[in-house]
Short mmCIF file of C-alpha atoms (C1' of nucleotides) in Angstrom, two decimals:
data_model
loop_
_atom_site.label_atom_id
_atom_site.label_comp_id
_atom_site.label_asym_id
_atom_site.label_seq_id
_atom_site.Cartn_x
_atom_site.Cartn_y
_atom_site.Cartn_z
CA MET A 1 -64.87 -97.88 32.38
CA VAL A 2 -63.45 -97.60 36.00
CA ARG A 3 -64.88 -101.12 36.72
CA ASN A 4 -63.19 -102.48 33.23
CA ARG A 5 -59.87 -101.14 34.54
CA MET A 6 -60.90 -102.42 37.94
CA LEU A 7 -61.09 -105.95 36.32
CA GLU A 8 -57.97 -105.89 34.15
CA ARG A 9 -56.33 -105.12 37.22
CA LEU A 10 -57.57 -107.62 39.17
CA SER A 11 -57.10 -110.39 36.14
CA THR A 12 -53.14 -109.00 35.81
CA LYS A 13 -53.04 -109.86 39.68
CA LEU A 14 -54.07 -113.18 38.78
CA LEU A 15 -51.83 -113.65 35.95
CA ASN A 16 -49.04 -112.88 38.08
CA VAL A 17 -49.93 -115.34 40.50
CA CYS A 18 -50.08 -117.65 37.81
CA ILE A 19 -46.75 -116.92 36.53
CA ALA A 20 -45.22 -116.91 39.93
CA SER A 21 -46.56 -120.32 40.46
CA PHE A 22 -44.72 -121.69 37.30
CA CYS A 23 -41.55 -119.86 38.14
CA LYS A 24 -41.23 -121.28 41.66
CA VAL A 25 -41.00 -124.75 40.11
CA ASN A 26 -38.90 -123.95 37.26
CA LYS A 27 -41.83 -124.36 34.31
CA LEU A 28 -40.35 -121.40 32.80
CA GLU A 29 -41.83 -122.41 29.08
CA LYS A 30 -45.56 -122.81 30.74
CA ALA A 31 -44.91 -119.46 32.41
CA GLU A 32 -44.06 -117.85 28.60
CA SER A 33 -47.01 -119.72 27.25
CA VAL A 34 -49.19 -118.37 29.54
CA ILE A 35 -48.26 -115.10 28.97
CA ILE A 36 -48.65 -115.23 25.30
CA ASP A 37 -52.26 -116.35 25.89
CA ALA A 38 -53.10 -113.72 28.22
CA ILE A 39 -51.75 -110.88 25.73
CA ARG A 40 -54.08 -112.55 22.83
CA LEU A 41 -56.79 -112.34 25.51
CA GLY A 42 -55.68 -108.48 25.27
CA LEU A 43 -54.49 -109.01 29.18
CA LEU A 44 -50.99 -107.24 29.42
CA PRO A 45 -48.16 -108.13 31.62
CA ASP A 46 -47.30 -105.40 33.92
CA VAL A 47 -43.72 -104.57 35.98
CA VAL A 48 -44.37 -107.62 38.16
CA THR A 49 -45.08 -110.20 35.81
CA TYR A 50 -41.65 -109.34 34.32
CA ASN A 51 -39.96 -108.91 37.47
CA THR A 52 -41.04 -112.83 38.28
CA LEU A 53 -39.65 -113.69 35.15
CA ILE A 54 -36.30 -112.04 35.70
CA ASN A 55 -36.03 -113.40 39.29
CA ALA A 56 -36.60 -117.12 37.66
CA TYR A 57 -34.50 -116.88 34.74
CA CYS A 58 -31.42 -115.76 37.07
CA ARG A 59 -31.95 -118.28 39.35
CA PHE A 60 -32.80 -121.39 36.69
CA VAL A 61 -30.94 -120.23 33.48
CA GLY A 62 -28.39 -117.70 34.29
CA ILE A 63 -27.73 -113.66 34.49
CA ASP A 64 -27.78 -113.06 30.95
CA ALA A 65 -31.35 -114.58 30.58
CA GLY A 66 -32.57 -112.75 33.53
CA TYR A 67 -30.94 -109.33 31.97
CA SER A 68 -32.50 -110.02 28.85
CA ILE A 69 -35.84 -109.77 30.27
CA LEU A 70 -34.91 -105.75 31.27
CA HIS A 71 -34.94 -105.56 27.26
CA ARG A 72 -38.04 -107.48 26.58
CA MET A 73 -39.36 -104.99 29.10
CA GLY A 74 -38.46 -101.67 27.76
CA GLU A 75 -39.67 -103.22 24.29
CA ALA A 76 -43.18 -103.62 25.73
CA GLY A 77 -43.05 -100.59 27.27
CA ILE A 78 -42.65 -101.51 30.78
CA ASN A 79 -39.67 -99.48 32.83
CA PRO A 80 -37.97 -101.72 35.22
CA ASP A 81 -38.10 -100.64 38.67
CA VAL A 82 -35.99 -101.39 42.16
CA VAL A 83 -37.14 -105.12 42.33
CA SER A 84 -35.89 -105.68 39.03
CA TYR A 85 -32.68 -104.74 39.73
CA ASN A 86 -32.48 -106.17 42.88
CA SER A 87 -33.11 -109.54 41.46
CA LEU A 88 -30.28 -108.97 38.82
CA ILE A 89 -27.85 -107.51 41.33
CA ALA A 90 -28.46 -110.64 44.20
CA ALA A 91 -28.13 -112.77 41.22
CA ALA A 92 -24.57 -111.91 39.95
CA SER A 93 -23.71 -111.79 43.63
CA ARG A 94 -24.91 -115.34 44.47
CA ASN A 95 -22.85 -116.37 41.16
CA SER A 96 -19.82 -114.66 42.87
CA GLN A 97 -19.63 -112.15 40.01
CA ILE A 98 -19.23 -109.27 42.20
CA SER A 99 -18.15 -106.55 39.47
CA ARG A 100 -21.11 -106.98 38.10
CA SER A 101 -23.31 -106.61 40.78
CA LEU A 102 -21.52 -103.51 41.48
CA ASP A 103 -21.87 -102.58 37.54
CA LEU A 104 -25.24 -103.59 37.84
CA PHE A 105 -25.88 -101.17 41.15
CA ASP A 106 -24.43 -98.34 39.04
CA GLU A 107 -26.65 -99.07 36.02
CA MET A 108 -29.77 -98.43 38.20
CA ILE A 109 -28.95 -95.11 39.19
CA GLN A 110 -27.97 -93.73 36.06
CA ARG A 111 -31.14 -94.96 34.91
CA GLY A 112 -32.60 -92.87 37.54
CA ILE A 113 -34.08 -95.66 39.49
CA ALA A 114 -33.38 -95.23 43.67
CA PRO A 115 -32.09 -98.03 45.40
CA ASP A 116 -33.87 -99.21 48.31
CA VAL A 117 -32.48 -100.85 51.53
CA TRP A 118 -32.47 -104.30 49.96
CA SER A 119 -30.11 -102.60 47.31
CA TYR A 120 -28.02 -101.31 49.92
CA ASN A 121 -28.00 -104.88 51.63
CA THR A 122 -26.47 -106.65 48.83
CA LEU A 123 -24.11 -103.81 48.13
CA MET A 124 -23.10 -104.40 51.58
CA HIS A 125 -23.07 -108.06 51.04
CA CYS A 126 -20.81 -107.60 47.74
CA PHE A 127 -18.16 -105.53 49.84
CA PHE A 128 -17.96 -108.25 52.22
CA LYS A 129 -17.81 -110.82 49.72
CA LEU A 130 -14.76 -108.59 48.09
CA GLY A 131 -12.87 -108.55 51.50
CA LYS A 132 -13.65 -104.86 51.52
CA PRO A 133 -15.17 -104.36 55.46
CA ASP A 134 -14.62 -100.85 55.38
CA GLU A 135 -16.52 -100.11 52.34
CA ALA A 136 -19.45 -102.30 53.67
CA ASN A 137 -19.29 -100.57 57.11
CA ARG A 138 -19.84 -97.06 54.84
CA VAL A 139 -23.01 -98.92 53.28
CA PHE A 140 -24.30 -100.15 56.60
CA ARG A 141 -23.99 -96.38 58.28
CA ASP A 142 -25.30 -95.00 55.20
CA ILE A 143 -28.47 -97.05 55.63
CA ILE A 144 -28.78 -96.29 59.31
CA LEU A 145 -28.04 -92.85 59.36
CA GLY A 146 -29.66 -92.41 56.05
CA ASP A 147 -33.49 -92.13 55.03
CA TYR A 148 -33.92 -96.07 55.16
CA THR A 149 -35.07 -98.17 57.67
CA PRO A 150 -32.92 -100.90 58.37
CA CYS A 151 -34.45 -104.42 58.59
CA ALA A 152 -33.19 -107.81 59.98
CA ALA A 153 -31.31 -108.73 56.83
CA THR A 154 -29.12 -105.37 57.23
CA PHE A 155 -27.89 -106.44 60.46
CA ASN A 156 -27.80 -110.30 59.66
CA THR A 157 -25.63 -109.03 56.36
CA MET A 158 -23.39 -106.90 58.57
CA ILE A 159 -22.75 -109.18 61.42
CA ASN A 160 -22.48 -112.22 59.11
CA GLY A 161 -19.53 -109.93 56.99
CA LEU A 162 -17.88 -109.09 59.87
CA CYS A 163 -17.30 -112.62 60.90
CA LYS A 164 -16.34 -113.56 57.54
CA ASN A 165 -13.78 -110.83 57.17
CA GLY A 166 -11.76 -111.99 60.56
CA TYR A 167 -13.78 -109.24 63.07
CA THR A 168 -15.87 -111.95 64.75
CA GLU A 169 -14.88 -110.20 68.07
CA ASN A 170 -16.67 -106.62 66.64
CA ALA A 171 -19.25 -108.82 65.13
CA PHE A 172 -20.44 -110.08 68.89
CA MET A 173 -20.02 -106.57 70.02
CA LEU A 174 -22.31 -105.16 67.40
CA PHE A 175 -24.96 -107.82 68.40
CA ARG A 176 -25.10 -107.00 72.06
CA LYS A 177 -25.06 -103.40 71.23
CA LEU A 178 -27.69 -103.80 68.88
CA GLN A 179 -29.81 -106.51 71.54
CA HIS A 180 -29.45 -103.46 73.83
CA HIS A 181 -30.82 -100.92 71.88
CA GLY A 182 -33.61 -103.41 71.35
CA PHE A 183 -32.83 -104.97 68.04
CA VAL A 184 -34.56 -108.76 68.67
CA PRO A 185 -32.40 -111.11 66.82
CA GLU A 186 -33.45 -113.96 64.51
CA LEU A 187 -32.63 -117.57 64.63
CA MET A 188 -30.32 -116.71 61.40
CA THR A 189 -28.74 -114.02 63.42
CA TYR A 190 -27.80 -116.45 66.07
CA ASN A 191 -26.64 -118.99 63.62
CA ILE A 192 -24.32 -116.47 62.03
CA LEU A 193 -23.11 -115.63 65.74
CA VAL A 194 -22.44 -119.43 66.49
CA ASN A 195 -20.88 -120.07 62.84
CA GLY A 196 -18.38 -117.01 63.30
CA LEU A 197 -17.38 -118.11 67.20
CA CYS A 198 -16.96 -121.83 66.17
CA LYS A 199 -14.65 -120.61 63.25
CA ILE A 200 -12.41 -118.79 65.82
CA GLY A 201 -12.28 -121.90 67.81
CA ARG A 202 -15.08 -120.22 70.59
CA LEU A 203 -16.87 -123.31 71.07
CA GLY A 204 -17.72 -122.60 74.64
CA THR A 205 -19.24 -119.04 73.76
CA ALA A 206 -21.15 -120.60 70.78
CA LYS A 207 -22.50 -123.05 73.20
CA ARG A 208 -23.67 -120.28 75.68
CA ILE A 209 -25.37 -118.43 72.55
CA ILE A 210 -27.22 -121.81 71.55
CA LYS A 211 -28.59 -121.52 75.22
CA GLU A 212 -29.80 -117.95 74.40
CA ILE A 213 -31.47 -119.38 71.20
CA GLY A 214 -33.70 -121.38 73.60
CA GLY A 215 -34.52 -118.51 75.82
CA SER A 216 -35.49 -116.25 72.81
CA GLY A 217 -38.69 -118.96 72.04
CA TYR A 218 -36.58 -120.07 68.58
CA VAL A 219 -35.39 -124.00 68.29
CA PRO A 220 -31.69 -124.61 67.04
CA ASN A 221 -31.83 -125.82 63.66
CA ALA A 222 -30.11 -128.35 61.20
CA ILE A 223 -27.79 -124.95 60.27
CA THR A 224 -27.03 -124.25 64.14
CA TYR A 225 -26.38 -128.36 64.74
CA THR A 226 -24.30 -128.61 61.16
CA THR A 227 -22.22 -125.50 62.68
CA VAL A 228 -21.62 -126.96 65.72
CA LEU A 229 -20.96 -130.28 64.00
CA LYS A 230 -18.27 -128.78 61.95
CA CYS A 231 -16.16 -127.05 64.92
CA CYS A 232 -16.32 -130.29 66.79
CA PHE A 233 -14.48 -132.03 64.34
CA ARG A 234 -12.23 -129.06 63.63
CA LYS A 235 -11.03 -129.22 67.63
CA ARG A 236 -10.74 -133.12 67.18
CA LYS A 237 -13.65 -134.07 69.30
CA PHE A 238 -14.88 -136.60 67.07
CA GLU A 239 -16.58 -138.70 69.33
CA GLU A 240 -18.73 -135.79 70.30
CA GLY A 241 -19.36 -134.62 66.51
CA LEU A 242 -20.53 -138.30 65.90
CA GLU A 243 -23.04 -138.34 68.70
CA LEU A 244 -24.20 -135.12 67.59
CA LEU A 245 -24.65 -136.20 63.88
CA SER A 246 -26.72 -139.07 65.43
CA GLU A 247 -28.58 -136.71 67.61
CA MET A 248 -29.32 -134.64 64.32
CA LYS A 249 -30.93 -138.01 62.46
CA SER A 250 -33.07 -138.66 65.26
CA LYS A 251 -34.34 -134.77 64.97
CA GLY A 252 -34.95 -135.12 61.30
CA TYR A 253 -32.24 -132.77 60.61
CA THR A 254 -30.53 -135.12 58.21
CA TYR A 255 -32.88 -134.12 55.38
CA ASP A 256 -30.16 -132.85 53.08
CA GLY A 257 -26.28 -133.92 52.91
CA TYR A 258 -24.77 -131.16 54.79
CA ALA A 259 -24.22 -132.98 58.12
CA TYR A 260 -23.29 -136.32 56.41
CA CYS A 261 -20.61 -134.41 54.16
CA THR A 262 -19.30 -132.82 57.33
CA ALA A 263 -18.49 -135.87 58.88
CA ILE A 264 -17.15 -137.51 56.16
CA GLY A 265 -14.69 -134.66 55.01
CA ALA A 266 -13.60 -134.75 58.54
CA LEU A 267 -13.12 -138.56 58.57
CA ILE A 268 -11.46 -138.14 55.25
CA LYS A 269 -9.05 -135.51 56.72
CA ILE A 270 -7.61 -137.88 59.35
CA GLY A 271 -7.45 -140.55 57.18
CA LYS A 272 -10.36 -142.77 58.61
CA ILE A 273 -11.65 -143.64 54.88
CA LYS A 274 -13.53 -146.87 56.29
CA GLU A 275 -15.45 -144.76 58.50
CA ALA A 276 -15.96 -142.31 55.84
CA THR A 277 -17.17 -144.65 53.43
CA GLU A 278 -19.88 -146.07 55.94
CA TYR A 279 -21.17 -142.82 56.34
CA MET A 280 -21.52 -142.51 52.87
CA VAL A 281 -23.35 -145.82 52.80
CA GLN A 282 -25.94 -144.29 55.02
CA LEU A 283 -25.97 -141.07 53.42
CA MET A 284 -27.20 -143.31 49.88
CA LYS A 285 -29.62 -145.26 51.83
CA THR A 286 -31.37 -142.18 52.96
CA GLY A 287 -32.21 -141.52 49.28
CA ILE A 288 -31.25 -137.53 49.57
CA LYS A 289 -30.84 -136.32 46.27
CA LEU A 290 -27.24 -135.21 46.36
CA ASP A 291 -25.93 -131.79 45.19
CA ILE A 292 -22.50 -131.13 43.56
CA ALA A 293 -20.85 -130.42 47.20
CA SER A 294 -21.89 -133.67 48.28
CA TYR A 295 -20.35 -135.27 45.03
CA ASN A 296 -17.41 -133.46 45.58
CA THR A 297 -16.90 -134.97 49.15
CA LEU A 298 -17.58 -138.60 47.53
CA ILE A 299 -15.40 -137.98 44.89
CA ASN A 300 -12.39 -136.91 47.27
CA MET A 301 -13.09 -139.58 49.34
CA TYR A 302 -12.44 -142.24 46.83
CA CYS A 303 -9.53 -140.21 45.12
CA LYS A 304 -7.93 -140.39 48.75
CA ASP A 305 -8.62 -144.31 48.58
CA GLY A 306 -6.68 -144.23 45.81
CA LYS A 307 -9.73 -145.42 43.67
CA LEU A 308 -9.73 -142.96 40.66
CA GLU A 309 -11.97 -145.25 38.74
CA GLU A 310 -14.96 -144.67 41.13
CA ALA A 311 -14.12 -141.09 41.23
CA TYR A 312 -14.41 -140.79 37.38
CA LYS A 313 -18.15 -143.26 37.50
CA LEU A 314 -19.33 -140.29 40.07
CA LEU A 315 -18.13 -137.83 37.47
CA ASP A 316 -20.45 -139.71 34.45
CA GLU A 317 -23.04 -139.72 37.23
CA ILE A 318 -23.08 -136.01 37.82
CA GLU A 319 -23.58 -135.43 34.21
CA LYS A 320 -26.49 -138.17 34.44
CA GLU A 321 -28.37 -135.99 37.25
CA GLY A 322 -27.83 -132.74 35.32
CA LEU A 323 -25.38 -131.22 37.66
CA GLU A 324 -22.39 -129.55 36.66
CA CYS A 325 -19.04 -129.71 37.91
CA ASP A 326 -17.77 -127.00 39.81
CA LYS A 327 -14.08 -125.77 40.47
CA TYR A 328 -14.12 -128.01 43.52
CA THR A 329 -14.72 -130.86 41.47
CA HIS A 330 -12.18 -130.01 38.70
CA THR A 331 -9.22 -129.40 41.40
CA ILE A 332 -10.14 -132.54 43.58
CA MET A 333 -9.82 -134.65 40.24
CA ILE A 334 -6.46 -132.81 39.97
CA ASP A 335 -5.16 -133.52 43.15
CA GLY A 336 -6.23 -136.96 43.46
CA LEU A 337 -4.54 -137.74 39.90
CA CYS A 338 -1.58 -136.13 41.10
CA LYS A 339 -1.59 -137.81 44.49
CA ALA A 340 -1.92 -141.22 42.46
CA GLY A 341 1.34 -139.90 40.46
CA ASN A 342 -0.48 -139.41 37.09
CA ILE A 343 0.77 -135.92 36.52
CA GLU A 344 0.04 -136.00 32.85
CA GLY A 345 -3.27 -137.14 33.84
CA ALA A 346 -3.56 -133.96 35.95
CA ILE A 347 -2.25 -131.80 33.27
CA ARG A 348 -4.78 -132.87 31.25
CA HIS A 349 -7.61 -132.18 33.62
CA LEU A 350 -6.24 -128.97 34.50
CA LYS A 351 -6.17 -127.94 30.69
CA TYR A 352 -9.90 -129.34 30.48
CA MET A 353 -10.62 -127.41 33.49
CA ASN A 354 -9.89 -124.21 31.53
CA LEU A 355 -11.62 -125.42 28.45
CA MET A 356 -14.58 -125.66 30.78
CA GLY A 357 -14.30 -122.13 31.62
CA PHE A 358 -12.53 -122.42 35.26
CA ASP A 359 -9.49 -120.41 35.80
CA SER A 360 -6.69 -122.44 37.03
CA ASN A 361 -6.97 -121.92 40.85
CA LEU A 362 -4.06 -121.76 43.38
CA VAL A 363 -5.04 -125.16 44.96
CA ALA A 364 -4.78 -127.00 41.47
CA PHE A 365 -1.17 -125.46 41.13
CA ASN A 366 0.05 -126.44 44.49
CA SER A 367 -1.32 -130.05 44.27
CA LEU A 368 0.41 -130.12 40.73
CA VAL A 369 3.77 -128.77 42.35
CA ASP A 370 3.53 -131.02 45.37
CA GLY A 371 2.95 -134.24 42.80
CA LEU A 372 5.67 -133.11 40.38
CA CYS A 373 8.09 -133.20 43.78
CA LYS A 374 6.80 -136.19 44.70
CA VAL A 375 7.44 -137.95 41.71
CA GLY A 376 11.09 -136.59 41.39
CA ARG A 377 10.57 -133.63 38.92
CA ILE A 378 11.17 -130.86 41.44
CA ASP A 379 13.04 -128.99 38.52
CA THR A 380 9.70 -128.93 36.86
CA ALA A 381 7.82 -128.15 39.81
CA MET A 382 10.14 -125.01 40.40
CA LYS A 383 9.25 -123.96 36.89
CA VAL A 384 5.28 -124.24 37.78
CA TYR A 385 6.30 -122.23 40.90
CA LYS A 386 7.83 -119.53 38.92
CA SER A 387 4.88 -119.54 36.60
CA MET A 388 2.45 -118.47 39.27
CA GLU A 389 0.76 -115.70 39.95
CA VAL A 390 -0.18 -116.40 43.47
CA ARG A 391 1.72 -118.34 45.76
CA ASP A 392 0.53 -119.26 49.38
CA SER A 393 1.93 -121.21 52.45
CA PHE A 394 0.90 -124.55 50.96
CA THR A 395 3.33 -123.81 47.73
CA TYR A 396 6.21 -122.65 49.85
CA SER A 397 5.91 -125.72 52.42
CA SER A 398 5.46 -128.11 49.90
CA LEU A 399 8.75 -127.18 48.18
CA VAL A 400 10.40 -126.54 51.17
CA HIS A 401 9.83 -130.16 52.49
CA ASN A 402 10.60 -131.44 49.13
CA LEU A 403 14.10 -129.64 48.62
CA CYS A 404 14.77 -130.83 52.21
CA ARG A 405 13.73 -134.69 51.08
CA ILE A 406 16.11 -134.64 48.67
CA GLY A 407 19.27 -132.86 50.44
CA LYS A 408 18.80 -129.52 48.60
CA TYR A 409 18.94 -127.48 51.84
CA ARG A 410 20.53 -123.93 51.01
CA LYS A 411 17.91 -124.09 47.96
CA ALA A 412 15.34 -124.97 50.54
CA SER A 413 16.37 -122.16 52.76
CA LYS A 414 16.26 -119.84 50.14
CA LEU A 415 12.75 -120.59 49.13
CA LEU A 416 11.83 -120.36 53.05
CA LEU A 417 13.56 -116.64 52.87
CA SER A 418 11.49 -115.34 49.99
CA CYS A 419 8.42 -116.82 51.60
CA LEU A 420 9.38 -115.06 54.92
CA ARG A 421 9.53 -111.73 52.83
CA SER A 422 6.28 -112.18 51.31
CA GLY A 423 4.92 -112.07 54.83
CA MET A 424 3.57 -115.44 54.57
CA ASN A 425 3.91 -118.40 57.23
CA ILE A 426 5.09 -121.66 56.34
CA LEU A 427 4.52 -125.03 58.36
CA LYS A 428 6.85 -125.34 61.35
CA SER A 429 7.80 -128.68 60.40
CA ALA A 430 9.26 -127.23 57.07
CA GLN A 431 11.59 -124.26 58.87
CA ARG A 432 12.72 -127.37 60.98
CA ALA A 433 13.48 -129.54 58.28
CA VAL A 434 16.00 -126.54 56.56
CA LEU A 435 17.18 -125.63 59.84
CA SER A 436 18.64 -129.20 60.80
CA GLY A 437 19.49 -130.16 57.29
CA LEU A 438 21.46 -127.11 57.14
CA HIS A 439 22.77 -127.83 60.72
CA TYR A 440 24.16 -131.67 59.74
CA SER A 441 25.12 -131.14 56.56
CA GLY A 442 27.91 -128.93 57.54
CA PHE A 443 26.40 -125.24 57.25
CA ARG A 444 25.91 -124.18 60.91
CA GLY A 445 26.84 -120.73 60.38
CA GLU A 446 23.97 -120.51 57.70
CA ALA A 447 21.41 -122.08 60.11
CA LYS A 448 22.31 -119.94 62.67
CA LYS A 449 21.45 -116.83 60.16
CA LEU A 450 18.05 -118.39 59.15
CA LYS A 451 17.17 -118.87 62.59
CA SER A 452 17.30 -115.36 63.42
CA LYS A 453 15.68 -114.41 60.37
CA ILE A 454 12.48 -116.62 60.73
CA ARG A 455 12.83 -115.17 64.62
CA MET A 456 12.46 -111.89 62.96
CA ALA A 457 9.99 -112.69 60.49
CA ARG A 458 7.81 -114.18 63.50
CA ILE A 459 8.03 -110.43 65.30
CA LEU A 460 7.09 -108.39 61.88
CA ASN A 461 4.62 -110.79 60.28
CA HIS A 462 2.43 -110.61 63.39
"C1'" DT B 1 -31.57 -109.48 50.94
"C1'" DT B 2 -28.53 -112.60 55.22
"C1'" DA B 3 -27.01 -118.50 58.20
"C1'" DG B 4 -24.41 -124.59 57.91
"C1'" DG B 5 -21.37 -129.04 53.94
"C1'" DG B 6 -17.05 -129.73 49.48
"C1'" DT B 7 -10.16 -128.88 47.25
"C1'" DT B 8 -3.89 -128.82 48.61
"C1'" DA B 9 1.68 -129.10 52.15
"C1'" DG B 10 3.26 -132.06 57.29
#
DNA sequence: TTAGGGTTAG
């Protein structure tokens, strides 16, 4: 009897190894048929089998599919455990469905399943993604001071979250304090910090950290390089950036599209479309399989070059490759159509995007507002502006500039003031346009008054 | 479970 149970356990273990190998390569049907065969032979799947399935369904099909496995488990008389829920919570977080992650976390607790350190790491990550660093910090303290043993991911998530929420200095201090208390950083920890420092323009400190990587026994990887590459372009050090890219090529670090797309994106931004195209050709020659972000970069390049037909061809290619357009793809297309003066086409695409399940986003609306202004339909642009629930400095800068362009300085001034009241910045060039416009069109008093308001706003908004 | 690339104003 005991021997039989041992054999059964061994067989379930083998079954799970088999299921895991199929799940890893997205052969879900095969995995399911193996489970059916195993049941026929009297071998029952256990919690590990189902957890493997949850993970794979979440990854390759969707969270709903993953969640349905929970019911299947229940029907088979197997209770989900913390691993089952961790997979679902993480999958929702990966898909930016943060409120769903939090709901799943609550559901797990309500079912009497105790969260582990992984659950809390993900919860912390969710709070950071929601822009709630205080809540994340509370979770972090609970892990450290509670009954849990933090792991490297706990510290990495905390440091990364602080950087992403604008607290890079605090992240750096935490990193040093932790090191002082014996924390040994992983390459990922260094990369997180390098990225944070690069984003706030501290390239020098980032380079010092990279030197520390060498001393720690790690070798900077493709991620480290791409991070610095991006920073070089941001700081307009184009030659240094392109040299870094060729160094990456020689090291074999261009095995995916990230570095190429960083360079192409930067070249597009400064209007060097010809050079960007050259890098696109290089990227194509490598045979690297393009993902949606790479396609978006290339579509943007064609749009900026006014080659909308080529952009549409890439949209077809995305579909042929079995990829799905995302909010970036649609927004890039909307902007491309606006820039080409095809407002009706842009509005059609906006509706199509909604139909595909994407909410209209701020960037798409800003493009539309700007496009309408550029074709002289400023009243319609104002109508769109009024209908927008969220506005940012792009919305205001665009409208203010274009109102000045047609000599409507007082209207521009009114808009500029409402922007300042909302605590937002506006391009200096837009401010100057209003001030000098008012001044030279006979409204010197108003210009003076506006100037002092701008000065006050500068004090209050900082 | 955590790290790099993709969208808008001048």
